[in-house]
mmCIF file of C-alpha atoms in Angstrom:
data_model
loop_
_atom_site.group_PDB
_atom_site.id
_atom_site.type_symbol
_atom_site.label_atom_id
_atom_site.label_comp_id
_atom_site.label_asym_id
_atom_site.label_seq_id
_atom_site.Cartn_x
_atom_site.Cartn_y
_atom_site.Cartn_z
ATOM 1 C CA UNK A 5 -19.646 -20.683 -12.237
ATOM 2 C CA UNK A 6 -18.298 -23.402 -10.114
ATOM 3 C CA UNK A 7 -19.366 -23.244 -6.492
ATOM 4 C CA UNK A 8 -16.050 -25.296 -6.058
ATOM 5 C CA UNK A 9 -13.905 -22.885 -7.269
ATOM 6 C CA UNK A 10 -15.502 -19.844 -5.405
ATOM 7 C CA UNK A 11 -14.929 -21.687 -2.332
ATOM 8 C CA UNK A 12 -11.581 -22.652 -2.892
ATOM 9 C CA UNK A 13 -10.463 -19.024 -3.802
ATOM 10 C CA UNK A 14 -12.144 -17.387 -0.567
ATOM 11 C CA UNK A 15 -10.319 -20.215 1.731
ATOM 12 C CA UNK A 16 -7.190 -19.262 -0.234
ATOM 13 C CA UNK A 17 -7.927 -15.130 0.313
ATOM 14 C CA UNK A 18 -8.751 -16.285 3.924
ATOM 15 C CA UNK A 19 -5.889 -18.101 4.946
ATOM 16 C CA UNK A 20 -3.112 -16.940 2.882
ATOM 17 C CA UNK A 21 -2.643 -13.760 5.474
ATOM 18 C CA UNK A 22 -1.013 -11.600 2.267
ATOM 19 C CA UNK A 23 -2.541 -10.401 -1.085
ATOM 20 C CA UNK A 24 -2.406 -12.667 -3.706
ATOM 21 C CA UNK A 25 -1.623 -12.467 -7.399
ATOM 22 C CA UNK A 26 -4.111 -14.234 -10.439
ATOM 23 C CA UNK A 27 -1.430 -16.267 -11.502
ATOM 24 C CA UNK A 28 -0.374 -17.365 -7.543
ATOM 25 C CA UNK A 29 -4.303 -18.286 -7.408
ATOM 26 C CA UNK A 30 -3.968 -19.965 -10.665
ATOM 27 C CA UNK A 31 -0.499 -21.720 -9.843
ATOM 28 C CA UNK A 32 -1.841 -22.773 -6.396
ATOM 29 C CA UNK A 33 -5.388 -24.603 -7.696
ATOM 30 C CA UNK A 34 -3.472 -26.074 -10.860
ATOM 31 C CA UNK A 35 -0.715 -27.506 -8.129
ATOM 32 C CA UNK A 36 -4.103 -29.711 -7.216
ATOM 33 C CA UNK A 37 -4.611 -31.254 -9.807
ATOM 34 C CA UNK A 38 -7.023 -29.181 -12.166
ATOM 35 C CA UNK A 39 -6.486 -26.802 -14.850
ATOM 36 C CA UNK A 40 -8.089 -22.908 -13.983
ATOM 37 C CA UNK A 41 -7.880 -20.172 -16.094
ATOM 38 C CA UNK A 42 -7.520 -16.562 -15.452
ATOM 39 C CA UNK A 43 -10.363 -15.506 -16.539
ATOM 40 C CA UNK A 44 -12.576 -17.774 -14.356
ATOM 41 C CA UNK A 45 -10.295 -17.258 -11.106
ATOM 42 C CA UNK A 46 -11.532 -13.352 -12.078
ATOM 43 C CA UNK A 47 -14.967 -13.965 -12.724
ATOM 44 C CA UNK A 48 -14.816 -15.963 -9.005
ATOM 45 C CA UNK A 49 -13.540 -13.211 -7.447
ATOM 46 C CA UNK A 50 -16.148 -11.027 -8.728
ATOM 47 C CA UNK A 51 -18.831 -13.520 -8.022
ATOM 48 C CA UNK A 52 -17.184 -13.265 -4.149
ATOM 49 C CA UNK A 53 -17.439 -9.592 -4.688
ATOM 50 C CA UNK A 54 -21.317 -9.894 -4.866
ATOM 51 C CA UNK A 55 -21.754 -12.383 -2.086
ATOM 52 C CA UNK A 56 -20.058 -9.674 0.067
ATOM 53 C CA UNK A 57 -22.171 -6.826 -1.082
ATOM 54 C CA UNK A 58 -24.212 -7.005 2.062
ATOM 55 C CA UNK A 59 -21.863 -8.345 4.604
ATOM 56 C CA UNK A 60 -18.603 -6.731 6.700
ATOM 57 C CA UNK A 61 -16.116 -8.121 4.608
ATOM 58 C CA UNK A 62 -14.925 -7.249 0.954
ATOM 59 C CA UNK A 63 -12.100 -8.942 -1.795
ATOM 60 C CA UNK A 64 -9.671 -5.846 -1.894
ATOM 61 C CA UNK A 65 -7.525 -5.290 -4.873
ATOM 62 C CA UNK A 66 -3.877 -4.135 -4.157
ATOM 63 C CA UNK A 67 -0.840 -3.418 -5.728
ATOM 64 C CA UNK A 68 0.542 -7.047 -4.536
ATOM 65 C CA UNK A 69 -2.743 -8.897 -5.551
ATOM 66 C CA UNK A 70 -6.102 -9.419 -3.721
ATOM 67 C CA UNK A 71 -7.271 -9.881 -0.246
ATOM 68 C CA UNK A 72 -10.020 -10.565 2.145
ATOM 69 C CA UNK A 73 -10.905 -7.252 3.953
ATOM 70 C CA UNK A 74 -13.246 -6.177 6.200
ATOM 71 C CA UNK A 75 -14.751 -2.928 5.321
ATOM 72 C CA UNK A 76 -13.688 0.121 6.561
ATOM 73 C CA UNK A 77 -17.102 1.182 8.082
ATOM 74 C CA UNK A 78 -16.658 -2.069 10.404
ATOM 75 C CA UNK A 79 -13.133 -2.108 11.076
ATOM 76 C CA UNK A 80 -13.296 0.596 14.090
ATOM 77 C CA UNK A 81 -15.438 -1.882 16.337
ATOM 78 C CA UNK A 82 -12.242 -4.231 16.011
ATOM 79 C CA UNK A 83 -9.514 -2.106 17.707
ATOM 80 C CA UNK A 84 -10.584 -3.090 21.114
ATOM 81 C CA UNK A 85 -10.330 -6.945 20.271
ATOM 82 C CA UNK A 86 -7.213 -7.034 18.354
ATOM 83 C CA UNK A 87 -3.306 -7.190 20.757
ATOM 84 C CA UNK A 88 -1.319 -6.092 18.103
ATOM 85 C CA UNK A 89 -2.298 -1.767 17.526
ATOM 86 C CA UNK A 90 -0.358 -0.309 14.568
ATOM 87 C CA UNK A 91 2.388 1.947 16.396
ATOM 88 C CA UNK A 92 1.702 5.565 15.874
ATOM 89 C CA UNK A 93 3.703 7.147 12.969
ATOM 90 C CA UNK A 94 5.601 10.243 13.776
ATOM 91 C CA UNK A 95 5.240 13.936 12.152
ATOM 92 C CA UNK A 96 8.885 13.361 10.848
ATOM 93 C CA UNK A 97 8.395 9.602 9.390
ATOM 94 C CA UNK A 98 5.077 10.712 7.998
ATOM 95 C CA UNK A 99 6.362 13.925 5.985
ATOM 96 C CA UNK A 100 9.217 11.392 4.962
ATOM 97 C CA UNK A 101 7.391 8.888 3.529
ATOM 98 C CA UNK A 102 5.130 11.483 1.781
ATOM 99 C CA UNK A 103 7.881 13.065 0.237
ATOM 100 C CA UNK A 104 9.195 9.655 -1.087
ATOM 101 C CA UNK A 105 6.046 8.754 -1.982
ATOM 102 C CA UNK A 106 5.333 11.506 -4.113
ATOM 103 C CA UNK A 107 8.812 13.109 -5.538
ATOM 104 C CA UNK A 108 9.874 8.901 -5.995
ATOM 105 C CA UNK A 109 12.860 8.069 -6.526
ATOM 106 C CA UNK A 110 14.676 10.758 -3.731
ATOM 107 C CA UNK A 111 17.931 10.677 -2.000
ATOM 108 C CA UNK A 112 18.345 11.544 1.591
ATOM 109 C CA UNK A 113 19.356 14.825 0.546
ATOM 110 C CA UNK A 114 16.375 15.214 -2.040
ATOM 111 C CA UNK A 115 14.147 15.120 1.810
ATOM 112 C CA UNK A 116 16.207 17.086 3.976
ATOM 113 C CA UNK A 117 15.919 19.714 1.173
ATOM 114 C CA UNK A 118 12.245 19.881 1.110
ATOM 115 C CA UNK A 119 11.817 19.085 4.585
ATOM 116 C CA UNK A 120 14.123 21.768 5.633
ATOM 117 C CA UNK A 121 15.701 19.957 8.186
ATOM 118 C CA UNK A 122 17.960 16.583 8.370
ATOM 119 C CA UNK A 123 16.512 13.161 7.986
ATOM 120 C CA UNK A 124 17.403 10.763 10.591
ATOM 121 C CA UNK A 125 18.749 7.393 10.123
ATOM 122 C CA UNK A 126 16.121 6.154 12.911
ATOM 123 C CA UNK A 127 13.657 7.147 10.141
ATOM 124 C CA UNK A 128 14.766 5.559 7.185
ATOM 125 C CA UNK A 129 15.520 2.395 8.817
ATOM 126 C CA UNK A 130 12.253 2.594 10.671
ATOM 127 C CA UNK A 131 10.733 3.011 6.886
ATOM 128 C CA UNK A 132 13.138 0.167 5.596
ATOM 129 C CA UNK A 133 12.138 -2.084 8.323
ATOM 130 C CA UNK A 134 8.422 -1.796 7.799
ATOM 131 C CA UNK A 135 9.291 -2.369 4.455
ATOM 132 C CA UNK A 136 7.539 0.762 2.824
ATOM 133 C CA UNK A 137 10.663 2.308 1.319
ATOM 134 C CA UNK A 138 13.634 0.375 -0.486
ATOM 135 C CA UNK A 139 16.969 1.512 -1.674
ATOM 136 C CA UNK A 140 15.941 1.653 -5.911
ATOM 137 C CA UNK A 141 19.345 2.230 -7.002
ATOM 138 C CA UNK A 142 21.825 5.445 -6.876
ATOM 139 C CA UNK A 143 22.107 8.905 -8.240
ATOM 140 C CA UNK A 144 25.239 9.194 -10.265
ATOM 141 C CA UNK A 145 26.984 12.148 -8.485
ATOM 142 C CA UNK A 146 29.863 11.886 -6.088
ATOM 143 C CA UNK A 147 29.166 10.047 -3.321
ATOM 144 C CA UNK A 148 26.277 7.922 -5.022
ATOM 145 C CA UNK A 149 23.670 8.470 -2.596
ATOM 146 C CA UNK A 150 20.469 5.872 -2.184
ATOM 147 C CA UNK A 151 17.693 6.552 -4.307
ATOM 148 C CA UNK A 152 14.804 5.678 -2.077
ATOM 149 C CA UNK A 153 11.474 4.427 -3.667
ATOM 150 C CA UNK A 154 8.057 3.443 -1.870
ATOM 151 C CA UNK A 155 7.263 -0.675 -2.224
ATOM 152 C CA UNK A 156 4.353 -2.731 -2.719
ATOM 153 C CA UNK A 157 3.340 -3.054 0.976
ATOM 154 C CA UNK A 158 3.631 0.016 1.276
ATOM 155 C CA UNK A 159 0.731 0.883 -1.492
ATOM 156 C CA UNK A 160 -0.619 -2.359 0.472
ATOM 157 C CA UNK A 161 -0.950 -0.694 4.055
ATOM 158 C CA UNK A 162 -2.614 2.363 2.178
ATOM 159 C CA UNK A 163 -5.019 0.210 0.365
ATOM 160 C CA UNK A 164 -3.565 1.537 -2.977
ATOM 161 C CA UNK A 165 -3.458 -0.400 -6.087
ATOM 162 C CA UNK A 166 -1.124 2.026 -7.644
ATOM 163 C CA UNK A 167 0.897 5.046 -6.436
ATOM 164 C CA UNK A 168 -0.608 6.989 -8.985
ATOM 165 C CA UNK A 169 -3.832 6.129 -6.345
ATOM 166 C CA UNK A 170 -2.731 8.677 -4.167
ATOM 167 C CA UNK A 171 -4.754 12.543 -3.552
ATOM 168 C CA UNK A 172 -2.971 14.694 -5.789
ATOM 169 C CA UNK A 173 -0.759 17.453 -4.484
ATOM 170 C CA UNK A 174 -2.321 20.914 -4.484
ATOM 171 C CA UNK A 175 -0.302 23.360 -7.049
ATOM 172 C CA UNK A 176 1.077 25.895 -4.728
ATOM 173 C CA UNK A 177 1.761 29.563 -6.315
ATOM 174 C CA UNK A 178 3.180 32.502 -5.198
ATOM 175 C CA UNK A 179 -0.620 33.487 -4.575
ATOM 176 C CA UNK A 180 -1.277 30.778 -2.576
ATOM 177 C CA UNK A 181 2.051 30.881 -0.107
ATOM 178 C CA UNK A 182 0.945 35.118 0.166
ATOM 179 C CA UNK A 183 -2.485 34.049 1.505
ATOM 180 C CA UNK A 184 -1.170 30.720 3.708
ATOM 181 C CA UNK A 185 1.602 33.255 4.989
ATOM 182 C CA UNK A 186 -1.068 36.844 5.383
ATOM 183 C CA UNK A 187 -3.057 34.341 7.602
ATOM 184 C CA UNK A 188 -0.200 32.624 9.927
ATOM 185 C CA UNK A 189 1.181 36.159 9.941
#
């Protein structure tokens, strides 16, 4: 494989500061002049994989492409370094954006009813602004209320390729809410 190339796709992971796609790879070598296939931008990438067997940092594949990473087992010695700490999410936001995530695509009223209380609009902008959630259309009942839907950064920030990457959701039974309520009772 060409040394070149494998060089040229880790400055690209490196600086780009975002995943990127094959074909954004692809379009962005071609753009100088040559003529790279898929299949070797791939077999680069896993070729990069191997040279970072042993080190700190990894190529991470996402839902919006691939990245430079470092590994998770190295990434707790860098929270005293870095200015910018990810701003605590709350109870509320997180039970939101789980119950988007996983009942996709919800209305406001879809989480209040599962939540059991009201959703604020402090939370779903909050979740709009991060860009996690997006308005996927709108349920054809009176009123038309936002479907809400999770996005690609959001899979992104979880290190998901795919939603279907998250845990599964334990069945709950009648059994099972008897023995969760006999032992909070």
């Amino acid at each position: 494989m060409n040394k070149s190339l494998i060089n040229s796709i880790e400055a690209l992971l490196f600086g780009a500061g975002r995943p990127l796609t094959l074909s954004e790879i692809r379009n962005i070598l071609n753009n100088n002049g040559g003529t790279i296939e898929l299949s070797d931008i791939k077999k680069s990438l896993n070729m990069l994989e191997e040279r970072y067997i042993n080190t700190s940092i990894e190529i991470q594949e996402v839902a919006s492409g691939y990245r430079l990473n470092i590994k998770q087992e190295h990434s707790s010695s860098l929270g005293n370094i870095w200015n910018d700490k990810t701003p605590r999410i709350s109870k509320a936001l997180m039970e939101t954006i789980s119950i988007i995530a996983f009942k996709q695509p919800v209305t406001r009223g879809d989480i209040e009813d599962i939540r059991g209380v009201s959703v604020s609009t402090r939370s779903i902008r909050s979740l709009l602004e991060r860009n996690w959630i997006r308005v996927s259309g709108t349920r054809d009942v009176p009123g038309r209320p936002a479907l809400y839907s999770t996005t690609k950064d959001f899979l992104d920030d979880l290190n998901l390729k795919s939603i279907s990457d998250l845990p599964e959701l334990p069945e709950i039974t009648d059994d099972s809410k008897d023995d969760f309520l006999s032992q909070v009772v």
